[in-house]
């Protein structure tokens, strides 16, 4: 497969990128982001792009791909609805609409979150916006689209959160994570597992279009 990864410098994206690079069935990986990943690998090409609402200038570089793993995301903490919607819905749909036009044969995999509101009617702002994002991604003419809804995620193999306080929490609670993953597979996963699951879904498909934590950990 040839794959595109968005958000490869974030914690989940770092894990997904790693799994793509070590998977022998993936021959080419393109990472699209605002800053370099710092990773060196013969399979990896990086595209540094500033405007995540307009891809016209780089469209020729985004053709011929089998899958997109979209790992961009922000916390809604301290953010108003308009700003969160722009960073979550507008940016995701801009990229997905462009890729659907260029690669209709593509499988699009989006990292959303546990508790996402598919009805778009609930009281939690972030969950409504994530729900609308999922729903509108399903309307695009990809061969297939899958929504990953992880909850608690253990960062592995050097993956780190870009948010300082979140990384501090991970560091302080590190001894607990492996235990939690074993005893609570419905609540906890890892960056490694998410990456492997995305690749498998893109390659083989899955019986559900929305994957909750238990689905992710089963792959």
PDB file of C-alpha atoms in Angstrom, residues 76-209:
ATOM      1  CA  UNK A  76     -11.533  21.213  23.284  1.00  0.00           C
ATOM      2  CA  UNK A  77     -10.412  22.339  26.752  1.00  0.00           C
ATOM      3  CA  UNK A  78     -10.515  26.137  26.948  1.00  0.00           C
ATOM      4  CA  UNK A  79     -11.685  26.481  23.361  1.00  0.00           C
ATOM      5  CA  UNK A  80     -14.896  28.064  22.091  1.00  0.00           C
ATOM      6  CA  UNK A  81     -17.162  26.180  19.707  1.00  0.00           C
ATOM      7  CA  UNK A  82     -16.287  28.202  16.610  1.00  0.00           C
ATOM      8  CA  UNK A  83     -12.550  27.642  17.043  1.00  0.00           C
ATOM      9  CA  UNK A  84     -12.930  23.967  17.870  1.00  0.00           C
ATOM     10  CA  UNK A  85     -15.190  23.420  14.886  1.00  0.00           C
ATOM     11  CA  UNK A  86     -12.619  25.031  12.578  1.00  0.00           C
ATOM     12  CA  UNK A  87      -9.736  22.925  13.911  1.00  0.00           C
ATOM     13  CA  UNK A  88     -11.748  19.714  13.969  1.00  0.00           C
ATOM     14  CA  UNK A  89     -14.422  19.803  11.275  1.00  0.00           C
ATOM     15  CA  UNK A  90     -13.197  22.362   8.709  1.00  0.00           C
ATOM     16  CA  UNK A  91      -9.614  21.127   8.553  1.00  0.00           C
ATOM     17  CA  UNK A  92     -10.579  17.455   8.393  1.00  0.00           C
ATOM     18  CA  UNK A  93     -13.187  17.920   5.658  1.00  0.00           C
ATOM     19  CA  UNK A  94     -10.875  20.148   3.598  1.00  0.00           C
ATOM     20  CA  UNK A  95      -8.254  17.413   3.472  1.00  0.00           C
ATOM     21  CA  UNK A  96     -10.750  14.592   2.987  1.00  0.00           C
ATOM     22  CA  UNK A  97     -12.638  16.358   0.189  1.00  0.00           C
ATOM     23  CA  UNK A  98      -9.388  16.945  -1.676  1.00  0.00           C
ATOM     24  CA  UNK A  99      -8.254  13.349  -1.233  1.00  0.00           C
ATOM     25  CA  UNK A 100     -11.641  11.940  -2.298  1.00  0.00           C
ATOM     26  CA  UNK A 101     -11.376  13.917  -5.524  1.00  0.00           C
ATOM     27  CA  UNK A 102      -7.804  12.783  -6.199  1.00  0.00           C
ATOM     28  CA  UNK A 103      -8.032   9.199  -4.869  1.00  0.00           C
ATOM     29  CA  UNK A 104     -11.598   7.848  -5.017  1.00  0.00           C
ATOM     30  CA  UNK A 105     -10.162   4.353  -4.573  1.00  0.00           C
ATOM     31  CA  UNK A 106      -8.776   5.358  -1.173  1.00  0.00           C
ATOM     32  CA  UNK A 107      -9.735   4.124   2.285  1.00  0.00           C
ATOM     33  CA  UNK A 108      -9.946   7.028   4.740  1.00  0.00           C
ATOM     34  CA  UNK A 109      -9.388   6.319   8.439  1.00  0.00           C
ATOM     35  CA  UNK A 110     -10.151   9.089  10.926  1.00  0.00           C
ATOM     36  CA  UNK A 111      -9.156   9.213  14.594  1.00  0.00           C
ATOM     37  CA  UNK A 112     -12.096  10.677  16.443  1.00  0.00           C
ATOM     38  CA  UNK A 113     -12.784   9.798  20.098  1.00  0.00           C
ATOM     39  CA  UNK A 114     -14.762   7.678  22.548  1.00  0.00           C
ATOM     40  CA  UNK A 115     -18.070   9.346  23.309  1.00  0.00           C
ATOM     41  CA  UNK A 116     -18.483  10.993  19.911  1.00  0.00           C
ATOM     42  CA  UNK A 117     -22.117  11.978  19.330  1.00  0.00           C
ATOM     43  CA  UNK A 118     -23.362  10.658  15.989  1.00  0.00           C
ATOM     44  CA  UNK A 119     -26.724  12.377  16.481  1.00  0.00           C
ATOM     45  CA  UNK A 120     -25.010  15.805  16.556  1.00  0.00           C
ATOM     46  CA  UNK A 121     -27.647  16.822  19.141  1.00  0.00           C
ATOM     47  CA  UNK A 122     -26.026  16.180  22.515  1.00  0.00           C
ATOM     48  CA  UNK A 123     -24.940  18.675  25.162  1.00  0.00           C
ATOM     49  CA  UNK A 124     -21.190  18.145  24.775  1.00  0.00           C
ATOM     50  CA  UNK A 125     -19.812  20.558  22.189  1.00  0.00           C
ATOM     51  CA  UNK A 126     -16.775  18.488  21.198  1.00  0.00           C
ATOM     52  CA  UNK A 127     -18.843  15.317  20.796  1.00  0.00           C
ATOM     53  CA  UNK A 128     -21.384  17.027  18.510  1.00  0.00           C
ATOM     54  CA  UNK A 129     -18.641  18.424  16.281  1.00  0.00           C
ATOM     55  CA  UNK A 130     -16.810  15.110  16.140  1.00  0.00           C
ATOM     56  CA  UNK A 131     -20.116  13.458  15.267  1.00  0.00           C
ATOM     57  CA  UNK A 132     -20.770  15.844  12.405  1.00  0.00           C
ATOM     58  CA  UNK A 133     -17.213  15.301  11.175  1.00  0.00           C
ATOM     59  CA  UNK A 134     -17.720  11.543  11.129  1.00  0.00           C
ATOM     60  CA  UNK A 135     -21.112  11.802   9.436  1.00  0.00           C
ATOM     61  CA  UNK A 136     -19.864  14.071   6.681  1.00  0.00           C
ATOM     62  CA  UNK A 137     -16.780  11.952   6.058  1.00  0.00           C
ATOM     63  CA  UNK A 138     -19.083   9.022   5.353  1.00  0.00           C
ATOM     64  CA  UNK A 139     -20.749  11.083   2.607  1.00  0.00           C
ATOM     65  CA  UNK A 140     -17.538  11.487   0.596  1.00  0.00           C
ATOM     66  CA  UNK A 141     -16.929   9.142  -2.352  1.00  0.00           C
ATOM     67  CA  UNK A 142     -14.115   7.065  -0.874  1.00  0.00           C
ATOM     68  CA  UNK A 143     -14.051   3.312  -1.435  1.00  0.00           C
ATOM     69  CA  UNK A 144     -14.392   3.064   2.349  1.00  0.00           C
ATOM     70  CA  UNK A 145     -14.181   5.252   5.438  1.00  0.00           C
ATOM     71  CA  UNK A 146     -13.682   4.158   9.041  1.00  0.00           C
ATOM     72  CA  UNK A 147     -13.939   6.108  12.273  1.00  0.00           C
ATOM     73  CA  UNK A 148     -11.643   5.119  15.149  1.00  0.00           C
ATOM     74  CA  UNK A 149     -12.930   6.095  18.595  1.00  0.00           C
ATOM     75  CA  UNK A 150     -10.143   5.429  21.099  1.00  0.00           C
ATOM     76  CA  UNK A 151     -10.401   6.419  24.750  1.00  0.00           C
ATOM     77  CA  UNK A 152      -7.325   6.239  26.971  1.00  0.00           C
ATOM     78  CA  UNK A 153      -4.171   5.675  24.906  1.00  0.00           C
ATOM     79  CA  UNK A 154      -0.785   4.475  26.118  1.00  0.00           C
ATOM     80  CA  UNK A 155       2.059   6.041  24.094  1.00  0.00           C
ATOM     81  CA  UNK A 156       4.677   3.457  23.132  1.00  0.00           C
ATOM     82  CA  UNK A 157       8.046   3.380  21.353  1.00  0.00           C
ATOM     83  CA  UNK A 158       8.898   6.995  22.111  1.00  0.00           C
ATOM     84  CA  UNK A 159       5.565   8.532  21.119  1.00  0.00           C
ATOM     85  CA  UNK A 160       4.908  11.658  23.186  1.00  0.00           C
ATOM     86  CA  UNK A 161       2.053  14.080  23.649  1.00  0.00           C
ATOM     87  CA  UNK A 162       2.742  17.616  22.407  1.00  0.00           C
ATOM     88  CA  UNK A 163       0.765  18.956  25.387  1.00  0.00           C
ATOM     89  CA  UNK A 164       3.161  19.312  28.330  1.00  0.00           C
ATOM     90  CA  UNK A 165       0.694  18.540  31.131  1.00  0.00           C
ATOM     91  CA  UNK A 166      -0.656  15.495  29.312  1.00  0.00           C
ATOM     92  CA  UNK A 167       2.858  14.143  28.826  1.00  0.00           C
ATOM     93  CA  UNK A 168       3.581  14.761  32.503  1.00  0.00           C
ATOM     94  CA  UNK A 169       0.532  12.684  33.463  1.00  0.00           C
ATOM     95  CA  UNK A 170       1.673   9.852  31.193  1.00  0.00           C
ATOM     96  CA  UNK A 171       5.137   9.924  32.735  1.00  0.00           C
ATOM     97  CA  UNK A 172       3.780   9.886  36.295  1.00  0.00           C
ATOM     98  CA  UNK A 173       1.377   7.012  35.670  1.00  0.00           C
ATOM     99  CA  UNK A 174       3.536   4.943  33.308  1.00  0.00           C
ATOM    100  CA  UNK A 175       3.776   1.798  35.523  1.00  0.00           C
ATOM    101  CA  UNK A 176      -0.015   1.459  35.497  1.00  0.00           C
ATOM    102  CA  UNK A 177      -0.622   1.522  31.759  1.00  0.00           C
ATOM    103  CA  UNK A 178       0.398  -2.008  30.805  1.00  0.00           C
ATOM    104  CA  UNK A 179      -1.730  -3.387  33.634  1.00  0.00           C
ATOM    105  CA  UNK A 180      -4.710  -1.287  32.588  1.00  0.00           C
ATOM    106  CA  UNK A 181      -4.441  -2.464  28.986  1.00  0.00           C
ATOM    107  CA  UNK A 182      -4.540  -6.093  30.109  1.00  0.00           C
ATOM    108  CA  UNK A 183      -7.463  -5.772  32.509  1.00  0.00           C
ATOM    109  CA  UNK A 184      -9.471  -3.106  30.676  1.00  0.00           C
ATOM    110  CA  UNK A 185      -9.305  -3.689  26.897  1.00  0.00           C
ATOM    111  CA  UNK A 186     -12.563  -1.789  26.496  1.00  0.00           C
ATOM    112  CA  UNK A 187     -11.052   1.322  28.058  1.00  0.00           C
ATOM    113  CA  UNK A 188      -7.352   1.430  27.188  1.00  0.00           C
ATOM    114  CA  UNK A 189      -5.333   0.939  23.996  1.00  0.00           C
ATOM    115  CA  UNK A 190      -1.884   1.988  22.760  1.00  0.00           C
ATOM    116  CA  UNK A 191      -0.408   3.993  19.918  1.00  0.00           C
ATOM    117  CA  UNK A 192       1.032   0.755  18.568  1.00  0.00           C
ATOM    118  CA  UNK A 193      -2.350  -0.994  18.571  1.00  0.00           C
ATOM    119  CA  UNK A 194      -4.079   1.937  16.885  1.00  0.00           C
ATOM    120  CA  UNK A 195      -1.455   1.984  14.135  1.00  0.00           C
ATOM    121  CA  UNK A 196      -1.673  -1.749  13.529  1.00  0.00           C
ATOM    122  CA  UNK A 197      -5.464  -1.655  13.534  1.00  0.00           C
ATOM    123  CA  UNK A 198      -5.584   1.202  11.030  1.00  0.00           C
ATOM    124  CA  UNK A 199      -3.314  -0.636   8.653  1.00  0.00           C
ATOM    125  CA  UNK A 200      -5.327  -3.835   8.911  1.00  0.00           C
ATOM    126  CA  UNK A 201      -8.635  -2.034   8.342  1.00  0.00           C
ATOM    127  CA  UNK A 202      -7.214  -0.237   5.303  1.00  0.00           C
ATOM    128  CA  UNK A 203      -5.905  -3.508   3.920  1.00  0.00           C
ATOM    129  CA  UNK A 204      -8.736  -5.911   4.757  1.00  0.00           C
ATOM    130  CA  UNK A 205     -11.763  -3.818   5.701  1.00  0.00           C
ATOM    131  CA  UNK A 206     -13.853  -4.343   8.827  1.00  0.00           C
ATOM    132  CA  UNK A 207     -17.413  -5.320   9.635  1.00  0.00           C
ATOM    133  CA  UNK A 208     -18.148  -1.983  11.322  1.00  0.00           C
ATOM    134  CA  UNK A 209     -17.520   1.513   9.998  1.00  0.00           C
TER     135      UNK A 209
END
